């Protein structure tokens, strides 16, 4: 599917560092791929052609002078448009941020650029990352490159589609309840949500701060590992980032899966389509054939994840989104007095799903209901965490479907928010536990559409998670 040749990010960077490949040519190839298909895909809110060309010229100059442009030299990246880029609009696909240009870069943006990666654009998302199909964007939906009558998943649908369509070598998304893994599955690319705190979130526009985490989309497990090796690590600007270095994931994927214990969740909530379930069954068989052992585990509180999430995430969102009041950011609708201005601005600026979350969250936090809803949800969250921890004493990783179905048609979930929320049944519990999870493409299901298998692991067990993902990927070659 990717337009430019499927070579690894590491080999591209090596060639650019050696001066045998020009970053300028790589950028032109990607801009040409964008020109050809972006009109039908709409992966981007903004394509940064001039900036990308200028950055490529600087990288080629560095290499020509005998300096090292970095481990991602000339590798192109698309950024979900909820990551701050200095002087460049950052919209969260919301009207309420119209015209806002952040005065600083997110740490991940700075880190990637320092490593030689070239930003080609800002990608579309469900408004403020709330959704599972990218249909909630104020700027219109993104289409799935495998079938443009279908959604790419969400909320990071633009980032997933950009990689699947060959618009960039890799991209970044954010995952609060599945927003990297689910679109990765639906678009047939690798998507990783690292352990909470693995990657700095400084400059990521907050949705639900106790859950949000940044991670990569890539064409291969190895590329995703390389990107995480670059962006992972402590950041003094993000007090939730883990203050210790992470072991190399690129190094870890060389090891096989022999002797690893792969957990099957016996009490996993039902709901996966038969074509998706068939791929998951095959994934277990594949790992067993590669020398791993399959063990049955139970994670009883898993099935309460969705309910707890839809109290905790909206509660945090209602607080985080209070700042968009027409005073400091973007849109302002003038009115007779300040209160009316706040109301008019928020009424005009937020879409339906964002308003629904703000109201749900405000209700869940209000006096008299706090203990019954928010407080209860926090207790359930603890149970989910503890159940997972127990399971990880018996299994090194757990395997589940990423998404219950392959990519669905636009409008298929109608105006039933609950049908949409069910897309995240298998991804959400991991966010509540703070654990890492990733989706790896594992063949196709109904109508030849991509299916992803989800690999879950305990806190900071990314090396093992990547080993398993790499083994599944190898078996597909
Ligand atoms: N789809 C989920 C939601 O709408 C998860 C979103 C996310 O991970 N950002 O909240």
CSV table of C-alpha atoms and ligand atoms in Angstrom, one decimal:
chain,number,residue,atom,x,y,z
A,1,UNK,CA,0.0,0.0,0.0
A,2,UNK,CA,2.8,2.4,0.9
A,3,UNK,CA,3.8,4.4,-2.2
A,4,UNK,CA,7.6,4.8,-1.7
A,5,UNK,CA,9.5,1.5,-1.4
A,6,UNK,CA,9.0,-0.4,1.8
A,7,UNK,CA,12.5,0.0,3.2
A,8,UNK,CA,13.1,0.4,6.9
A,9,UNK,CA,13.5,3.8,8.5
A,10,UNK,CA,16.9,2.8,9.8
A,11,UNK,CA,18.2,2.0,6.3
A,12,UNK,CA,16.8,5.3,5.0
A,13,UNK,CA,18.5,7.3,7.7
A,14,UNK,CA,21.7,5.4,7.1
A,15,UNK,CA,21.7,6.3,3.4
A,16,UNK,CA,20.9,9.9,4.1
A,17,UNK,CA,23.7,10.1,6.7
A,18,UNK,CA,26.1,8.6,4.2
A,19,UNK,CA,24.9,11.1,1.6
A,20,UNK,CA,23.9,8.3,-0.9
A,21,UNK,CA,20.2,9.3,-0.6
A,22,UNK,CA,19.0,12.9,-0.4
A,23,UNK,CA,16.5,13.9,2.2
A,24,UNK,CA,15.3,16.4,-0.5
A,25,UNK,CA,14.3,13.5,-2.8
A,26,UNK,CA,12.5,11.6,0.0
A,27,UNK,CA,10.5,14.7,0.8
A,28,UNK,CA,9.6,15.2,-2.9
A,29,UNK,CA,8.5,11.5,-3.2
A,30,UNK,CA,6.2,11.9,-0.3
A,31,UNK,CA,4.8,15.3,-1.4
A,32,UNK,CA,4.1,13.6,-4.8
A,33,UNK,CA,2.3,10.7,-3.0
A,34,UNK,CA,0.3,13.3,-1.1
A,35,UNK,CA,-0.6,15.3,-4.2
A,36,UNK,CA,-1.8,12.1,-5.9
A,37,UNK,CA,-4.1,10.7,-3.2
A,38,UNK,CA,-4.7,13.3,-0.4
A,39,UNK,CA,-7.7,14.8,-2.2
A,40,UNK,CA,-9.6,11.5,-1.7
A,41,UNK,CA,-8.0,10.5,1.6
A,42,UNK,CA,-7.9,13.8,3.6
A,43,UNK,CA,-5.3,12.5,6.1
A,44,UNK,CA,-4.1,16.1,6.7
A,45,UNK,CA,-5.4,19.2,8.2
A,46,UNK,CA,-2.2,20.9,7.0
A,47,UNK,CA,0.6,19.8,4.6
A,48,UNK,CA,3.9,21.6,5.5
A,49,UNK,CA,5.6,21.3,2.0
A,50,UNK,CA,7.8,24.4,2.3
A,51,UNK,CA,8.9,23.6,5.9
A,52,UNK,CA,9.6,20.0,4.9
A,53,UNK,CA,11.7,21.1,1.9
A,54,UNK,CA,13.7,23.6,3.9
A,55,UNK,CA,14.3,21.0,6.7
A,56,UNK,CA,15.5,18.4,4.1
A,57,UNK,CA,17.9,21.0,2.6
A,58,UNK,CA,19.4,21.5,6.1
A,59,UNK,CA,19.8,17.8,6.6
A,60,UNK,CA,21.4,17.2,3.2
A,61,UNK,CA,23.8,20.1,3.9
A,62,UNK,CA,24.7,18.6,7.3
A,63,UNK,CA,25.5,15.3,5.7
A,64,UNK,CA,27.5,16.9,2.9
A,65,UNK,CA,29.6,18.8,5.5
A,66,UNK,CA,30.4,15.5,7.2
A,67,UNK,CA,28.1,16.2,10.2
A,68,UNK,CA,25.6,13.6,11.5
A,69,UNK,CA,22.0,14.6,10.8
A,70,UNK,CA,20.8,12.0,13.3
A,71,UNK,CA,19.2,8.5,13.6
A,72,UNK,CA,16.1,9.5,11.7
A,73,UNK,CA,17.8,11.6,9.1
A,74,UNK,CA,15.5,12.3,6.2
A,75,UNK,CA,12.7,10.0,7.5
A,76,UNK,CA,9.3,11.7,7.1
A,77,UNK,CA,6.7,12.0,9.9
A,78,UNK,CA,3.1,13.2,10.1
A,79,UNK,CA,1.9,14.6,13.4
A,80,UNK,CA,-1.5,14.3,14.8
A,81,UNK,CA,-2.9,17.8,15.0
A,82,UNK,CA,-3.2,17.8,18.7
A,83,UNK,CA,0.6,18.1,19.1
A,84,UNK,CA,1.9,21.7,19.5
A,85,UNK,CA,4.0,23.0,16.6
A,86,UNK,CA,5.6,26.4,17.2
A,87,UNK,CA,4.0,29.1,15.0
A,88,UNK,CA,2.0,26.5,13.0
A,89,UNK,CA,-1.7,26.0,13.6
A,90,UNK,CA,-2.7,23.2,15.9
A,91,UNK,CA,-6.4,22.7,15.7
A,92,UNK,CA,-7.3,19.4,17.4
A,93,UNK,CA,-9.8,19.3,14.4
A,94,UNK,CA,-12.0,21.7,16.4
A,95,UNK,CA,-13.4,25.0,15.4
A,96,UNK,CA,-12.7,26.3,18.9
A,97,UNK,CA,-8.9,26.5,18.2
A,98,UNK,CA,-9.4,28.4,14.9
A,99,UNK,CA,-6.4,30.6,14.3
A,100,UNK,CA,-4.4,29.5,17.3
A,101,UNK,CA,-0.7,29.0,16.8
A,102,UNK,CA,1.2,27.5,19.7
A,103,UNK,CA,4.2,29.5,21.0
A,104,UNK,CA,6.2,26.3,21.5
A,105,UNK,CA,6.9,22.8,20.1
A,106,UNK,CA,5.8,19.6,21.8
A,107,UNK,CA,8.9,17.8,23.2
A,108,UNK,CA,8.3,14.9,20.7
A,109,UNK,CA,8.3,17.3,17.8
A,110,UNK,CA,11.6,18.9,19.0
A,111,UNK,CA,13.2,15.4,19.7
A,112,UNK,CA,12.2,14.0,16.3
A,113,UNK,CA,13.5,17.0,14.4
A,114,UNK,CA,16.7,17.0,16.3
A,115,UNK,CA,17.0,13.3,15.3
A,116,UNK,CA,16.7,14.3,11.6
A,117,UNK,CA,13.0,13.4,11.0
A,118,UNK,CA,11.1,15.7,8.7
A,119,UNK,CA,7.6,16.8,9.5
A,120,UNK,CA,5.4,16.8,6.4
A,121,UNK,CA,2.1,17.8,8.0
A,122,UNK,CA,-0.5,17.8,10.7
A,123,UNK,CA,-3.1,15.0,10.6
A,124,UNK,CA,-6.8,14.9,11.0
A,125,UNK,CA,-8.5,13.5,14.1
A,126,UNK,CA,-11.8,13.2,15.9
A,127,UNK,CA,-12.3,16.5,17.6
A,128,UNK,CA,-10.0,16.6,20.7
A,129,UNK,CA,-9.3,12.9,20.1
A,130,UNK,CA,-12.9,11.9,21.1
A,131,UNK,CA,-14.1,9.2,18.7
A,132,UNK,CA,-13.2,6.0,16.9
A,133,UNK,CA,-13.7,6.8,13.2
A,134,UNK,CA,-12.4,10.4,12.6
A,135,UNK,CA,-16.0,11.3,11.6
A,136,UNK,CA,-16.1,13.7,14.5
A,137,UNK,CA,-13.6,16.1,12.9
A,138,UNK,CA,-14.8,19.7,12.3
A,139,UNK,CA,-13.0,19.5,9.0
A,140,UNK,CA,-14.6,16.4,7.5
A,141,UNK,CA,-13.6,12.8,7.8
A,142,UNK,CA,-10.5,10.9,6.8
A,143,UNK,CA,-11.0,8.0,4.4
A,144,UNK,CA,-9.4,4.5,4.8
A,145,UNK,CA,-6.7,4.1,2.1
A,146,UNK,CA,-7.7,0.4,1.7
A,147,UNK,CA,-11.3,1.3,0.9
A,148,UNK,CA,-12.3,4.9,0.7
A,149,UNK,CA,-16.0,4.1,1.5
A,150,UNK,CA,-14.8,3.1,5.0
A,151,UNK,CA,-13.5,4.9,8.1
A,152,UNK,CA,-9.8,4.7,9.0
A,153,UNK,CA,-10.6,4.3,12.7
A,154,UNK,CA,-9.9,7.0,15.3
A,155,UNK,CA,-9.2,9.2,16.9
A,156,UNK,CA,-5.8,9.3,15.2
A,157,UNK,CA,-7.3,8.3,11.8
A,158,UNK,CA,-5.3,10.8,9.8
A,159,UNK,CA,-2.0,9.6,11.2
A,160,UNK,CA,-2.9,5.9,10.5
A,161,UNK,CA,-4.1,6.8,7.0
A,162,UNK,CA,-1.0,8.8,6.3
A,163,UNK,CA,1.3,5.8,6.9
A,164,UNK,CA,-1.0,3.4,5.1
A,165,UNK,CA,-1.2,5.6,2.0
A,166,UNK,CA,2.6,6.2,1.9
A,167,UNK,CA,2.3,9.9,2.7
A,168,UNK,CA,5.0,9.6,5.4
A,169,UNK,CA,7.4,6.9,6.6
A,170,UNK,CA,5.8,7.0,10.1
A,171,UNK,CA,3.5,9.2,12.1
A,172,UNK,CA,2.6,10.0,15.7
A,173,UNK,CA,-0.8,9.7,17.4
A,174,UNK,CA,-2.2,9.8,20.9
A,175,UNK,CA,-4.0,7.0,22.6
A,176,UNK,CA,-6.3,7.7,25.5
A,177,UNK,CA,-8.6,4.6,25.1
A,178,UNK,CA,-7.3,3.1,21.8
A,179,UNK,CA,-6.8,5.9,19.4
A,180,UNK,CA,-3.5,4.6,18.1
A,181,UNK,CA,-4.1,0.9,18.2
A,182,UNK,CA,-7.6,0.8,16.7
A,183,UNK,CA,-6.9,3.0,13.6
A,184,UNK,CA,-3.6,1.1,13.2
A,185,UNK,CA,-5.6,-2.1,13.0
A,186,UNK,CA,-8.2,-0.7,10.6
A,187,UNK,CA,-5.5,0.8,8.3
A,188,UNK,CA,-3.1,-2.2,8.4
A,189,UNK,CA,-0.2,-0.6,10.0
A,190,UNK,CA,1.7,-1.0,13.3
A,191,UNK,CA,0.5,1.2,16.2
A,192,UNK,CA,1.9,1.4,19.7
A,193,UNK,CA,0.6,2.9,23.0
A,194,UNK,CA,3.6,2.7,25.3
A,195,UNK,CA,3.5,2.5,29.1
A,196,UNK,CA,2.0,5.7,30.7
A,197,UNK,CA,4.9,8.0,31.1
A,198,UNK,CA,7.2,6.4,28.5
A,199,UNK,CA,7.0,9.3,26.1
A,200,UNK,CA,6.8,13.0,27.1
A,201,UNK,CA,3.4,14.6,26.7
A,202,UNK,CA,4.6,18.1,27.0
A,203,UNK,CA,2.8,20.0,24.2
A,204,UNK,CA,0.2,17.3,23.6
A,205,UNK,CA,-3.2,19.0,24.0
A,206,UNK,CA,-4.8,17.3,27.0
A,207,UNK,CA,-7.9,15.2,26.7
A,208,UNK,CA,-7.8,12.9,29.8
A,209,UNK,CA,-4.5,13.5,31.4
A,210,UNK,CA,-4.4,10.3,33.5
A,211,UNK,CA,-4.7,8.2,30.3
A,212,UNK,CA,-3.2,10.1,27.4
A,213,UNK,CA,-0.1,8.8,25.8
A,214,UNK,CA,1.8,9.5,22.6
A,215,UNK,CA,3.0,6.7,20.3
A,216,UNK,CA,4.0,5.8,16.7
A,217,UNK,CA,2.3,4.4,13.7
A,218,UNK,CA,4.7,2.7,11.3
A,219,UNK,CA,5.0,0.2,8.4
A,220,UNK,CA,6.9,-2.3,10.5
A,221,UNK,CA,7.6,-3.3,14.1
A,222,UNK,CA,11.2,-2.3,13.6
A,223,UNK,CA,10.3,1.2,12.5
A,224,UNK,CA,8.0,1.6,15.5
A,225,UNK,CA,10.8,0.4,17.8
A,226,UNK,CA,13.3,2.9,16.3
A,227,UNK,CA,10.9,5.8,16.7
A,228,UNK,CA,10.2,4.9,20.3
A,229,UNK,CA,13.9,4.5,21.0
A,230,UNK,CA,14.2,8.2,19.9
A,231,UNK,CA,11.1,9.7,21.6
A,232,UNK,CA,11.0,7.7,24.7
A,233,UNK,CA,12.6,8.9,27.9
A,234,UNK,CA,12.4,11.4,30.7
A,235,UNK,CA,11.4,15.0,30.0
A,236,UNK,CA,11.7,17.6,32.8
A,237,UNK,CA,8.8,19.5,31.2
A,238,UNK,CA,6.4,16.5,31.9
A,239,UNK,CA,6.3,15.4,35.5
A,240,UNK,CA,4.5,12.2,34.5
A,241,UNK,CA,7.3,11.0,32.3
A,242,UNK,CA,9.3,8.2,33.8
A,243,UNK,CA,12.6,9.3,35.2
A,244,UNK,CA,14.8,6.4,33.9
A,245,UNK,CA,16.2,5.5,30.5
A,246,UNK,CA,14.4,2.8,28.5
A,247,UNK,CA,16.3,-0.2,27.0
A,248,UNK,CA,16.6,-0.3,23.2
A,249,UNK,CA,13.5,-1.8,21.6
A,250,UNK,CA,15.4,-2.2,18.3
A,251,UNK,CA,17.8,-4.5,20.2
A,252,UNK,CA,14.9,-6.4,21.8
A,253,UNK,CA,13.1,-7.4,18.5
A,254,UNK,CA,16.1,-9.5,17.4
A,255,UNK,CA,15.2,-12.1,20.0
A,256,UNK,CA,12.5,-14.7,19.2
A,257,UNK,CA,9.6,-15.8,21.4
A,258,UNK,CA,10.9,-19.2,22.5
A,259,UNK,CA,9.9,-19.8,26.1
A,260,UNK,CA,7.6,-16.8,26.4
A,261,UNK,CA,4.2,-17.4,27.9
A,262,UNK,CA,1.4,-15.9,25.8
A,263,UNK,CA,-1.8,-15.3,27.7
A,264,UNK,CA,-5.3,-15.9,26.4
A,265,UNK,CA,-7.9,-14.0,28.4
A,266,UNK,CA,-10.6,-16.7,29.1
A,267,UNK,CA,-13.2,-14.2,30.2
A,268,UNK,CA,-12.5,-11.6,27.5
A,269,UNK,CA,-15.8,-9.8,26.6
A,270,UNK,CA,-17.5,-11.3,23.6
A,271,UNK,CA,-18.1,-9.2,20.5
A,272,UNK,CA,-15.3,-9.8,18.1
A,273,UNK,CA,-16.5,-10.7,14.6
A,274,UNK,CA,-15.7,-14.2,13.4
A,275,UNK,CA,-13.2,-13.1,10.8
A,276,UNK,CA,-11.3,-11.1,13.5
A,277,UNK,CA,-11.5,-14.0,16.0
A,278,UNK,CA,-10.1,-16.4,13.3
A,279,UNK,CA,-7.0,-14.2,12.9
A,280,UNK,CA,-6.5,-14.1,16.7
A,281,UNK,CA,-6.7,-17.9,16.9
A,282,UNK,CA,-4.1,-18.1,14.1
A,283,UNK,CA,-1.9,-15.7,16.0
A,284,UNK,CA,-1.9,-18.0,19.0
A,285,UNK,CA,-1.0,-21.0,16.9
A,286,UNK,CA,1.7,-19.1,15.1
A,287,UNK,CA,3.4,-18.1,18.4
A,288,UNK,CA,3.1,-21.6,19.7
A,289,UNK,CA,4.8,-22.9,16.6
A,290,UNK,CA,7.6,-20.4,17.2
A,291,UNK,CA,8.3,-21.9,20.6
A,292,UNK,CA,6.0,-19.9,22.9
A,293,UNK,CA,3.6,-21.5,25.4
A,294,UNK,CA,-0.1,-20.5,25.5
A,295,UNK,CA,-1.6,-20.1,28.9
A,296,UNK,CA,-5.2,-19.3,29.9
A,297,UNK,CA,-5.6,-16.3,32.3
A,298,UNK,CA,-8.5,-14.4,33.7
A,299,UNK,CA,-8.9,-10.6,33.9
A,300,UNK,CA,-12.4,-10.4,35.5
A,301,UNK,CA,-12.6,-6.6,35.6
A,302,UNK,CA,-11.7,-6.2,31.9
A,303,UNK,CA,-15.3,-6.1,31.0
A,304,UNK,CA,-15.9,-3.1,33.2
A,305,UNK,CA,-13.3,-1.1,31.4
A,306,UNK,CA,-15.6,0.7,29.0
A,307,UNK,CA,-18.0,1.8,31.7
A,308,UNK,CA,-15.2,3.1,34.0
A,309,UNK,CA,-13.5,4.9,31.1
A,310,UNK,CA,-16.7,6.7,30.1
A,311,UNK,CA,-16.8,8.2,33.6
A,312,UNK,CA,-13.1,8.9,34.1
A,313,UNK,CA,-12.2,10.2,30.6
A,314,UNK,CA,-15.2,12.7,30.3
A,315,UNK,CA,-14.6,13.9,33.9
A,316,UNK,CA,-11.0,14.8,33.0
A,317,UNK,CA,-12.0,16.2,29.7
A,318,UNK,CA,-14.6,18.5,31.2
A,319,UNK,CA,-11.9,19.9,33.4
A,320,UNK,CA,-9.2,20.1,30.6
A,321,UNK,CA,-11.5,21.7,28.1
A,322,UNK,CA,-12.7,24.4,30.5
A,323,UNK,CA,-9.8,26.5,29.3
A,324,UNK,CA,-11.4,27.1,25.8
A,325,UNK,CA,-13.5,30.0,26.8
A,326,UNK,CA,-12.9,32.5,24.0
A,327,UNK,CA,-10.3,34.4,26.2
A,328,UNK,CA,-6.9,32.8,25.6
A,329,UNK,CA,-7.3,30.5,22.6
A,330,UNK,CA,-8.7,30.6,19.1
A,331,UNK,CA,-12.3,31.3,18.5
A,332,UNK,CA,-14.2,34.1,20.3
A,333,UNK,CA,-17.9,34.8,19.6
A,334,UNK,CA,-18.5,38.4,20.8
A,335,UNK,CA,-21.5,38.9,23.1
A,336,UNK,CA,-23.0,41.5,25.5
A,337,UNK,CA,-21.1,40.3,28.6
A,338,UNK,CA,-18.4,37.8,29.5
A,339,UNK,CA,-20.7,35.0,30.6
A,340,UNK,CA,-22.6,35.2,27.3
A,341,UNK,CA,-19.3,35.3,25.4
A,342,UNK,CA,-18.1,32.1,27.1
A,343,UNK,CA,-21.4,30.4,26.3
A,344,UNK,CA,-21.6,31.6,22.7
A,345,UNK,CA,-18.0,30.7,22.0
A,346,UNK,CA,-18.3,27.2,23.4
A,347,UNK,CA,-21.7,26.6,21.7
A,348,UNK,CA,-20.2,27.5,18.3
A,349,UNK,CA,-16.8,26.1,18.8
A,350,UNK,CA,-17.4,22.5,20.1
A,351,UNK,CA,-19.0,19.7,18.1
A,352,UNK,CA,-21.7,17.4,19.4
A,353,UNK,CA,-19.4,14.6,20.8
A,354,UNK,CA,-17.2,17.0,22.7
A,355,UNK,CA,-20.2,18.7,24.2
A,356,UNK,CA,-21.6,15.3,25.2
A,357,UNK,CA,-18.4,14.4,27.0
A,358,UNK,CA,-18.2,17.7,28.8
A,359,UNK,CA,-21.7,17.3,30.0
A,360,UNK,CA,-21.2,13.7,31.0
A,361,UNK,CA,-18.0,14.6,32.8
A,362,UNK,CA,-19.4,17.6,34.6
A,363,UNK,CA,-22.3,15.6,35.8
A,364,UNK,CA,-20.1,12.7,37.0
A,365,UNK,CA,-18.0,15.2,39.0
A,366,UNK,CA,-20.8,17.2,40.5
A,367,UNK,CA,-21.5,17.3,44.2
A,368,UNK,CA,-23.8,14.4,45.2
A,369,UNK,CA,-22.9,12.3,42.2
A,370,UNK,CA,-19.1,12.2,42.6
A,371,UNK,CA,-19.0,9.2,44.9
A,372,UNK,CA,-21.6,7.3,43.0
A,373,UNK,CA,-20.0,7.7,39.6
A,374,UNK,CA,-16.4,9.1,39.5
A,375,UNK,CA,-15.4,7.6,42.8
A,376,UNK,CA,-16.8,4.2,41.8
A,377,UNK,CA,-15.1,4.3,38.5
A,378,UNK,CA,-11.7,5.0,40.2
A,379,UNK,CA,-12.2,1.9,42.3
A,380,UNK,CA,-13.0,-0.2,39.2
A,381,UNK,CA,-9.9,1.2,37.6
A,382,UNK,CA,-7.8,-0.1,40.5
A,383,UNK,CA,-9.5,-3.6,40.1
A,384,UNK,CA,-8.6,-3.6,36.4
A,385,UNK,CA,-5.0,-2.7,37.1
A,386,UNK,CA,-4.7,-5.4,39.8
A,387,UNK,CA,-6.4,-8.1,37.7
A,388,UNK,CA,-3.9,-7.4,34.9
A,389,UNK,CA,-1.0,-7.5,37.3
A,390,UNK,CA,-2.1,-10.9,38.5
A,391,UNK,CA,-2.4,-12.1,34.9
A,392,UNK,CA,1.1,-10.9,34.1
A,393,UNK,CA,2.4,-13.2,36.8
A,394,UNK,CA,1.2,-16.1,34.7
A,395,UNK,CA,1.8,-14.7,31.2
A,396,UNK,CA,4.5,-12.4,29.7
A,397,UNK,CA,2.0,-10.9,27.3
A,398,UNK,CA,-1.7,-11.1,26.5
A,399,UNK,CA,-3.2,-11.3,23.0
A,400,UNK,CA,-6.6,-10.0,22.1
A,401,UNK,CA,-8.3,-8.6,19.0
A,402,UNK,CA,-7.4,-4.9,18.6
A,403,UNK,CA,-10.8,-3.9,17.2
A,404,UNK,CA,-13.9,-6.1,17.2
A,405,UNK,CA,-14.3,-5.6,13.4
A,406,UNK,CA,-12.5,-4.5,10.3
A,407,UNK,CA,-13.0,-1.0,9.0
A,408,UNK,CA,-16.7,-0.1,8.8
A,409,UNK,CA,-18.5,2.2,6.4
A,410,UNK,CA,-19.1,5.9,7.0
A,411,UNK,CA,-22.2,6.4,9.1
A,412,UNK,CA,-22.4,2.7,10.0
A,413,UNK,CA,-22.5,3.6,13.7
A,414,UNK,CA,-25.2,6.1,12.9
A,415,UNK,CA,-25.9,8.6,15.7
A,416,UNK,CA,-25.6,6.0,18.4
A,417,UNK,CA,-22.6,7.0,20.5
A,418,UNK,CA,-22.6,3.7,22.4
A,419,UNK,CA,-22.1,1.7,19.2
A,420,UNK,CA,-19.0,3.8,18.5
A,421,UNK,CA,-17.8,3.4,22.1
A,422,UNK,CA,-17.9,-0.4,21.7
A,423,UNK,CA,-15.1,-0.1,19.1
A,424,UNK,CA,-12.7,0.3,22.1
A,425,UNK,CA,-13.8,-2.6,24.2
A,426,UNK,CA,-10.4,-4.4,23.9
A,427,UNK,CA,-8.1,-1.3,24.0
A,428,UNK,CA,-9.5,0.8,26.9
A,429,UNK,CA,-8.6,-1.4,29.9
A,430,UNK,CA,-4.9,-1.1,29.1
A,431,UNK,CA,-5.1,2.7,29.3
A,432,UNK,CA,-6.8,2.4,32.7
A,433,UNK,CA,-4.0,0.1,33.9
A,434,UNK,CA,-1.3,2.4,32.5
A,435,UNK,CA,0.2,-0.6,30.7
A,436,UNK,CA,1.6,-0.7,27.1
A,437,UNK,CA,-0.2,-2.2,24.2
A,438,UNK,CA,0.3,-2.4,20.4
A,439,UNK,CA,-1.5,-3.5,17.3
A,440,UNK,CA,0.3,-5.5,14.7
A,441,UNK,CA,-1.2,-6.1,11.3
A,442,UNK,CA,-2.0,-9.8,11.0
A,443,UNK,CA,-3.6,-10.5,7.6
A,444,UNK,CA,-7.0,-9.7,6.4
A,445,UNK,CA,-10.6,-10.4,7.4
A,446,UNK,CA,-14.0,-9.7,5.7
A,447,UNK,CA,-13.7,-8.1,2.3
A,448,UNK,CA,-10.0,-8.4,2.3
A,449,UNK,CA,-9.6,-5.6,4.9
A,450,UNK,CA,-6.8,-5.5,7.4
A,451,UNK,CA,-7.0,-7.1,10.8
A,452,UNK,CA,-4.8,-6.2,13.8
A,453,UNK,CA,-3.8,-8.4,16.7
A,454,UNK,CA,-3.3,-6.6,20.0
A,455,UNK,CA,-0.3,-7.5,22.1
A,456,UNK,CA,-0.5,-6.3,25.8
A,457,UNK,CA,2.2,-6.3,28.4
A,458,UNK,CA,2.9,-5.1,32.0
A,459,UNK,CA,4.4,-1.8,33.0
A,460,UNK,CA,7.6,-1.2,31.0
A,461,UNK,CA,7.5,-4.6,29.4
A,462,UNK,CA,7.8,-3.0,25.9
A,463,UNK,CA,10.8,-5.2,25.0
A,464,UNK,CA,8.8,-8.4,25.4
A,465,UNK,CA,5.7,-6.9,23.7
A,466,UNK,CA,7.9,-5.9,20.7
A,467,UNK,CA,9.4,-9.4,20.5
A,468,UNK,CA,6.0,-11.0,20.2
A,469,UNK,CA,4.8,-8.4,17.7
A,470,UNK,CA,7.9,-8.9,15.6
A,471,UNK,CA,7.4,-12.7,15.6
A,472,UNK,CA,3.8,-12.2,14.4
A,473,UNK,CA,5.0,-9.9,11.7
A,474,UNK,CA,7.8,-12.3,10.6
A,475,UNK,CA,5.3,-15.1,10.2
A,476,UNK,CA,3.3,-13.0,7.6
A,477,UNK,CA,6.3,-12.6,5.3
B,1,LIG,N1,-12.4,6.2,21.1
B,1,LIG,C1,-12.1,6.6,22.5
B,1,LIG,C2,-12.8,7.8,22.9
B,1,LIG,O1,-13.6,8.3,22.1
B,1,LIG,C3,-10.6,6.7,22.7
B,1,LIG,C4,-10.1,8.0,22.2
B,1,LIG,C5,-8.6,8.1,22.3
B,1,LIG,O2,-7.9,7.2,22.6
B,1,LIG,N2,-8.2,9.4,22.2
B,1,LIG,O3,-12.7,8.4,23.9
